[in-house]
Short mmCIF file of C-alpha atoms and ligand atoms in Angstrom, two decimals:
data_model
loop_
_atom_site.label_atom_id
_atom_site.label_comp_id
_atom_site.label_asym_id
_atom_site.label_seq_id
_atom_site.Cartn_x
_atom_site.Cartn_y
_atom_site.Cartn_z
CA MET X 1 0.22 -0.23 -0.06
CA LYS X 2 1.62 3.13 -0.44
CA THR X 3 0.22 6.71 0.84
CA ILE X 4 2.01 9.50 -1.95
CA LEU X 5 2.04 13.24 -0.02
CA ARG X 6 3.87 15.56 -1.34
CA GLY X 7 6.09 18.86 -0.70
CA ARG X 8 5.71 21.84 -3.47
CA SER X 9 6.85 19.54 -6.55
CA ARG X 10 8.60 16.72 -4.32
CA GLU X 11 7.19 13.70 -4.17
CA VAL X 12 7.32 11.76 -0.68
CA VAL X 13 6.33 7.57 -0.78
CA ILE X 14 5.03 5.64 2.31
CA ASP X 15 5.35 2.33 1.13
CA THR X 16 4.04 -0.63 3.01
CA SER X 17 6.60 -2.50 2.05
CA GLY X 18 9.37 0.50 2.12
CA HIS X 19 11.71 2.41 4.20
CA VAL X 20 9.77 3.87 7.14
CA VAL X 21 9.39 7.47 6.87
CA ILE X 22 9.82 9.93 9.25
CA ILE X 23 7.63 12.54 10.84
CA GLY X 24 9.50 14.92 12.36
CA GLU X 25 7.95 16.18 15.30
CA SER X 26 9.38 18.72 16.83
CA ILE X 27 7.11 21.47 15.67
CA ASN X 28 4.94 21.39 18.41
CA PRO X 29 5.32 24.15 21.60
CA THR X 30 4.91 21.23 24.11
CA ARG X 31 7.36 21.74 26.47
CA ARG X 32 9.46 24.14 23.30
CA LYS X 33 8.36 27.27 25.35
CA LYS X 34 10.42 28.97 22.63
CA LEU X 35 8.01 28.42 19.92
CA VAL X 36 5.54 29.78 22.08
CA THR X 37 7.38 33.04 22.65
CA THR X 38 8.70 33.49 18.96
CA LEU X 39 4.77 32.33 17.98
CA GLN X 40 3.02 34.67 19.87
CA ASN X 41 5.38 37.50 18.50
CA ASN X 42 4.30 35.85 14.87
CA ASP X 43 8.20 35.11 14.26
CA PHE X 44 8.13 32.04 12.70
CA SER X 45 12.48 31.83 12.54
CA TYR X 46 12.38 29.27 15.13
CA VAL X 47 9.34 27.12 13.40
CA LEU X 48 12.10 27.16 10.55
CA GLU X 49 14.82 26.16 12.07
CA LEU X 50 13.32 22.61 13.50
CA ALA X 51 12.50 22.25 10.00
CA GLY X 52 15.43 22.34 8.64
CA SER X 53 17.56 20.40 11.85
CA GLN X 54 14.33 17.56 11.09
CA ILE X 55 14.98 17.72 7.53
CA LYS X 56 18.96 17.65 8.03
CA ALA X 57 17.94 14.28 10.93
CA SER X 58 16.04 12.57 7.70
CA ALA X 59 12.57 13.68 8.55
CA GLU X 60 10.35 13.44 4.78
CA VAL X 61 7.60 14.57 6.07
CA LEU X 62 7.07 17.36 8.84
CA ASP X 63 4.53 17.36 11.74
CA VAL X 64 3.46 21.61 12.14
CA ASN X 65 1.03 21.85 15.76
CA VAL X 66 1.29 25.47 17.01
CA GLY X 67 -1.67 24.70 19.51
CA PHE X 68 -0.96 26.24 23.53
CA PRO X 69 -3.93 27.67 25.17
CA GLY X 70 -5.06 30.92 24.07
CA VAL X 71 -3.92 30.53 20.65
CA ASP X 72 -5.81 31.23 17.53
CA ASP X 73 -4.69 28.65 15.61
CA VAL X 74 -7.11 29.46 12.41
CA ARG X 75 -4.97 32.15 11.83
CA LEU X 76 -1.78 31.06 13.03
CA LEU X 77 -1.58 27.24 11.40
CA PRO X 78 -0.96 28.20 7.40
CA LEU X 79 1.01 30.95 8.39
CA ALA X 80 3.78 28.30 9.42
CA VAL X 81 2.46 26.22 6.95
CA GLN X 82 2.84 29.15 4.41
CA ALA X 83 6.60 29.71 5.95
CA ILE X 84 7.72 26.49 5.81
CA ASN X 85 6.64 26.01 2.40
CA GLU X 86 8.43 28.85 1.30
CA LYS X 87 11.34 27.50 2.20
CA PHE X 88 11.89 24.06 2.46
CA ASP X 89 10.13 21.38 -0.29
CA ILE X 90 9.00 18.41 1.54
CA PRO X 91 4.84 17.53 2.46
CA LEU X 92 3.46 18.83 5.91
CA CYS X 93 1.29 16.66 7.92
CA LEU X 94 -1.46 19.08 9.98
CA ASP X 95 -1.96 18.56 13.26
CA SER X 96 -4.77 20.35 15.14
CA PRO X 97 -7.58 19.36 17.18
CA ASN X 98 -9.37 22.36 15.24
CA PRO X 99 -11.04 21.20 12.16
CA LYS X 100 -10.65 25.11 10.88
CA ALA X 101 -7.68 25.54 11.40
CA ILE X 102 -6.84 21.86 9.09
CA GLU X 103 -9.11 23.48 6.31
CA ALA X 104 -7.37 27.29 6.74
CA ALA X 105 -4.59 26.10 6.02
CA LEU X 106 -4.73 23.61 3.98
CA LYS X 107 -6.18 26.40 1.57
CA THR X 108 -3.03 27.76 1.51
CA ALA X 109 -0.81 24.60 2.29
CA SER X 110 0.72 23.00 -1.24
CA GLY X 111 1.27 19.64 -2.29
CA LYS X 112 -0.38 17.10 -0.76
CA CYS X 113 -0.60 17.57 2.91
CA LEU X 114 -1.42 14.04 5.66
CA ILE X 115 -4.71 15.16 8.07
CA ASN X 116 -4.13 14.74 11.60
CA SER X 117 -6.29 13.50 12.73
CA VAL X 118 -9.49 12.03 12.08
CA ASN X 119 -10.62 10.11 14.84
CA GLY X 120 -13.75 7.56 15.28
CA GLU X 121 -16.04 10.03 17.41
CA GLU X 122 -18.88 11.45 14.20
CA LYS X 123 -17.54 14.58 15.02
CA SER X 124 -14.87 14.96 14.35
CA MET X 125 -15.40 11.96 10.89
CA ASN X 126 -18.20 14.39 9.61
CA ALA X 127 -15.98 17.92 9.96
CA LEU X 128 -12.88 15.98 8.74
CA ILE X 129 -13.60 13.48 5.70
CA PRO X 130 -15.50 16.28 3.61
CA ILE X 131 -12.64 18.50 4.20
CA ALA X 132 -9.72 15.66 3.17
CA LYS X 133 -11.84 15.09 0.29
CA GLU X 134 -12.29 18.53 -1.08
CA TYR X 135 -8.52 19.72 -0.80
CA GLY X 136 -7.26 15.67 -1.53
CA ALA X 137 -5.60 15.40 1.57
CA ALA X 138 -4.39 11.99 3.17
CA ILE X 139 -5.56 11.31 6.80
CA ILE X 140 -4.55 10.46 9.95
CA ALA X 141 -7.20 8.17 12.34
CA LEU X 142 -6.87 7.93 15.40
CA ALA X 143 -8.09 4.61 17.33
CA MET X 144 -10.72 6.39 19.03
CA ASP X 145 -13.98 7.55 19.42
CA ASP X 146 -17.07 8.75 21.10
CA GLU X 147 -16.52 5.99 23.33
CA GLY X 148 -13.06 7.48 24.54
CA ILE X 149 -9.85 5.15 24.21
CA THR X 150 -9.85 0.95 24.42
CA HIS X 151 -7.76 -0.87 25.78
CA ASP X 152 -8.83 -3.44 23.68
CA PRO X 153 -6.15 -4.05 20.38
CA GLU X 154 -9.51 -5.61 18.57
CA LYS X 155 -11.94 -2.72 19.46
CA ARG X 156 -9.24 0.14 18.51
CA LEU X 157 -8.88 -1.99 15.44
CA LYS X 158 -12.48 -1.42 14.83
CA VAL X 159 -12.50 2.12 15.21
CA ALA X 160 -9.23 2.40 12.75
CA GLU X 161 -12.04 -0.02 9.86
CA LYS X 162 -15.28 2.94 11.01
CA ILE X 163 -13.09 5.57 9.79
CA LEU X 164 -11.56 3.99 7.06
CA GLU X 165 -14.86 2.81 5.85
CA ARG X 166 -16.33 6.40 6.18
CA ALA X 167 -13.36 7.80 3.68
CA VAL X 168 -14.06 5.05 1.28
CA LYS X 169 -17.75 6.65 1.05
CA ALA X 170 -17.18 9.88 0.65
CA GLY X 171 -14.20 8.80 -1.91
CA ILE X 172 -11.07 9.14 -0.59
CA LYS X 173 -9.19 6.04 -1.39
CA GLU X 174 -8.08 3.80 0.98
CA GLU X 175 -4.70 4.03 0.56
CA ASP X 176 -4.41 7.75 1.78
CA VAL X 177 -5.99 6.29 5.02
CA VAL X 178 -2.87 6.19 7.83
CA VAL X 179 -3.83 4.34 10.92
CA ASP X 180 -2.64 5.95 14.74
CA PRO X 181 -3.17 2.55 17.25
CA LEU X 182 -1.93 5.65 19.37
CA ALA X 183 0.72 5.24 21.51
CA MET X 184 0.03 6.34 25.50
CA ALA X 185 2.47 6.82 28.20
CA VAL X 186 3.70 3.72 29.75
CA SER X 187 4.60 5.51 33.44
CA ALA X 188 0.05 5.66 33.11
CA ASP X 189 -0.68 2.12 32.14
CA PRO X 190 1.83 -0.57 32.31
CA ARG X 191 0.03 -2.33 29.56
CA ALA X 192 -0.26 0.84 27.04
CA CYS X 193 2.82 -0.50 24.87
CA LEU X 194 1.77 -3.53 24.70
CA VAL X 195 -1.50 -2.11 23.47
CA THR X 196 -0.22 -0.39 21.22
CA LEU X 197 1.96 -2.80 19.39
CA GLU X 198 -1.07 -5.78 19.02
CA THR X 199 -2.72 -3.35 17.29
CA ILE X 200 -0.18 -2.27 14.82
CA LYS X 201 -0.44 -5.55 13.95
CA LEU X 202 -3.61 -6.53 13.46
CA VAL X 203 -4.06 -3.15 11.49
CA HIS X 204 -0.88 -4.73 9.14
CA ASP X 205 -2.49 -7.98 9.22
CA LYS X 206 -6.02 -7.10 8.75
CA LEU X 207 -6.01 -4.09 6.66
CA GLY X 208 -2.88 -3.76 5.38
CA LEU X 209 -2.90 0.23 5.53
CA ASN X 210 0.26 2.55 6.55
CA ILE X 211 1.05 2.74 10.09
CA THR X 212 1.85 6.02 12.58
CA GLN X 213 1.73 7.00 16.03
CA GLY X 214 3.52 9.58 18.42
CA ALA X 215 6.15 7.39 19.04
CA SER X 216 7.88 9.51 22.25
CA ASN X 217 4.35 9.43 24.07
CA ILE X 218 5.06 6.61 25.91
CA SER X 219 8.04 7.95 27.75
CA PHE X 220 6.77 10.76 29.74
CA GLY X 221 7.43 10.63 32.90
CA LEU X 222 10.50 8.30 32.77
CA PRO X 223 14.34 8.41 32.47
CA GLU X 224 16.46 7.03 29.44
CA ARG X 225 13.52 8.44 26.95
CA ASP X 226 16.25 7.55 24.32
CA VAL X 227 16.46 4.17 25.16
CA LEU X 228 12.68 3.54 26.14
CA ASN X 229 12.11 5.92 22.33
CA ALA X 230 14.43 3.15 20.22
CA VAL X 231 13.25 -0.02 21.79
CA HIS X 232 8.92 0.83 21.25
CA MET X 233 10.41 2.44 17.53
CA THR X 234 11.80 -1.17 16.72
CA LEU X 235 9.33 -3.40 17.78
CA SER X 236 6.53 -1.24 16.43
CA ILE X 237 8.72 -1.19 12.87
CA LEU X 238 8.69 -5.17 13.27
CA ASN X 239 4.27 -5.15 13.50
CA GLY X 240 4.30 -2.88 10.54
CA LEU X 241 4.80 0.47 12.07
CA THR X 242 5.38 2.70 8.44
CA CYS X 243 5.62 6.38 9.35
CA PRO X 244 6.22 7.45 13.08
CA ILE X 245 5.72 11.26 14.35
CA ALA X 246 9.27 11.27 16.13
CA ASN X 247 12.10 13.00 16.21
CA PRO X 248 14.50 12.38 13.68
CA GLU X 249 17.66 14.14 15.92
CA LYS X 250 17.27 11.60 18.18
CA ILE X 251 15.64 7.91 16.38
CA ALA X 252 16.65 8.08 12.67
CA VAL X 253 19.84 5.40 13.42
CA THR X 254 18.11 3.48 14.81
CA VAL X 255 14.66 3.94 12.21
CA ARG X 256 17.44 3.09 9.65
CA ALA X 257 19.05 -0.10 11.67
CA ALA X 258 15.89 -1.63 11.46
CA ASP X 259 15.54 -0.87 8.04
CA LEU X 260 18.55 -3.04 7.51
CA ILE X 261 18.29 -5.33 9.67
CA LEU X 262 14.36 -5.72 8.17
CA GLY X 263 15.93 -6.36 4.49
CA ARG X 264 14.88 -3.37 2.97
CA ASP X 265 18.34 -1.08 2.83
CA ASP X 266 20.42 -2.99 0.26
CA PHE X 267 23.86 -2.96 0.69
CA ALA X 268 23.26 -0.89 3.77
CA ILE X 269 23.41 2.27 1.75
CA ARG X 270 21.06 4.34 3.71
CA TYR X 271 21.95 3.36 7.09
CA VAL X 272 25.33 4.26 6.27
CA GLU X 273 24.52 7.58 5.00
CA ILE X 274 23.56 8.65 8.13
CA ALA X 275 25.46 6.31 11.24
CA HIS X 276 28.93 8.19 12.24
N1 THG K 1 -0.58 10.74 17.41
C1 THG K 1 -0.92 11.52 16.37
N2 THG K 1 -0.35 12.57 16.25
C2 THG K 1 0.34 13.50 17.14
C3 THG K 1 0.47 12.32 18.29
C4 THG K 1 -0.44 10.86 18.31
N3 THG K 1 0.82 14.50 17.28
C5 THG K 1 1.67 15.78 18.66
C6 THG K 1 2.26 14.35 19.65
N4 THG K 1 1.50 12.51 20.13
C7 THG K 1 3.14 13.96 19.07
N5 THG K 1 4.11 14.76 19.06
C8 THG K 1 5.44 15.26 20.38
C9 THG K 1 6.10 15.94 19.54
C10 THG K 1 7.45 15.78 20.96
C11 THG K 1 7.44 14.88 22.51
C12 THG K 1 6.04 13.87 22.24
C13 THG K 1 5.70 14.54 21.39
C14 THG K 1 8.25 15.16 22.71
N6 THG K 1 9.37 16.65 23.38
C15 THG K 1 10.06 16.79 24.38
C16 THG K 1 9.06 16.83 25.79
O1 THG K 1 8.53 16.79 25.67
O2 THG K 1 9.77 16.40 26.64
C17 THG K 1 10.90 17.59 23.97
C18 THG K 1 12.11 17.68 22.16
C19 THG K 1 12.44 16.45 22.57
O3 THG K 1 13.59 15.91 23.70
O4 THG K 1 12.94 16.12 21.32
O5 THG K 1 7.88 14.22 24.03
O6 THG K 1 0.33 10.52 19.49
N7 THG K 1 -1.01 11.39 15.61
#
C-alpha cells in the first residue's frame, strides 16, 4: 500500500513494503517554550530552524502543531505552513484538533498534506472527511471514538475500520488513510505499549494500511527516554509501523538500523548514510 504525499513539488511515498518514513515531531509547542514565545510574536524563524534541522536529520514529512492555550490556530497554522512551504520542499502533516485550522491551512498549503487527525467520533469524521476530500489530502485515522479510548486492540482496529469505511464512502482512496493505533505513556499504564503493539499488528495484518504513531509519547515521565523510545520504535516497526511521528535527531539511526535488519536497505546504503 502506497500513501503519496507532496511538498511544493517533491513527492514522498510511504510504502508498507518500503523504508520507514519519519514524520518530524519537533514543531510542537509542548514543552518548547521558545516556540510559544516566538509564535506569539508572529516570528517564524524558530519554526524554520526546527524544520531545517529535522530535514537534515532525515525527516521526510514535518508535523506542524502550533496549538497552545489562548492561541488562534485558525490564523497561526496557515501562517506557519506558508513559512515552511516557502523555504522547504517537504510534505506537511497538519496537527490540530480544530477542523477550522486544518481547513485554513489546507487552503494555503502546497502539494498534498496529511491531516492529523480524524478520530472515530461522529463530530470529527463529519467535519474532516469532506475537507480531506475537497483538498485532496490524506488522513490519519486515530483509533478512538465517542466511547473514548479502549484498551482492547480488536476494538481499536474496529474504530480504524469505521473511519476507513467512512473515508472510502466519501471518495477518499484507501491508501490515503494512515492509521494511528494510539501510543500512550507506559508510566501511566503498564500495558499501554503492549496494546499499541498488538493494534499495530492487527491493522497491518487485516487492513494492510500505512501506520503512524506519536512515538515519543510512550516515554513521558520516565528516565532514559531515548532508550525507551528506541526499543518501542524497533518493536513497532517489526509489527508494521511505517511512518512514526518522532524526533529524527534522536531516532533516525534506530529506524535505519531496523530497516537494514528487516531487509529494506540493500547494501546498507541508507544506514551508512546516517550512522557515524
Ligand atoms: N498521534 C498523532 N499526532 C500526535 C501525537 C500522536 N501529535 C502530537 C504528539 N502525539 C506527537 N508529537 C510529540 C512531540 C514532542 C514530543 C512528543 C510527541 C516530546 N517532546 C520532548 C518533551 O516533551 O520532553 C521535547 C523535545 C525533545 O526532547 O525532543 O516528547 O500520538 N497522530
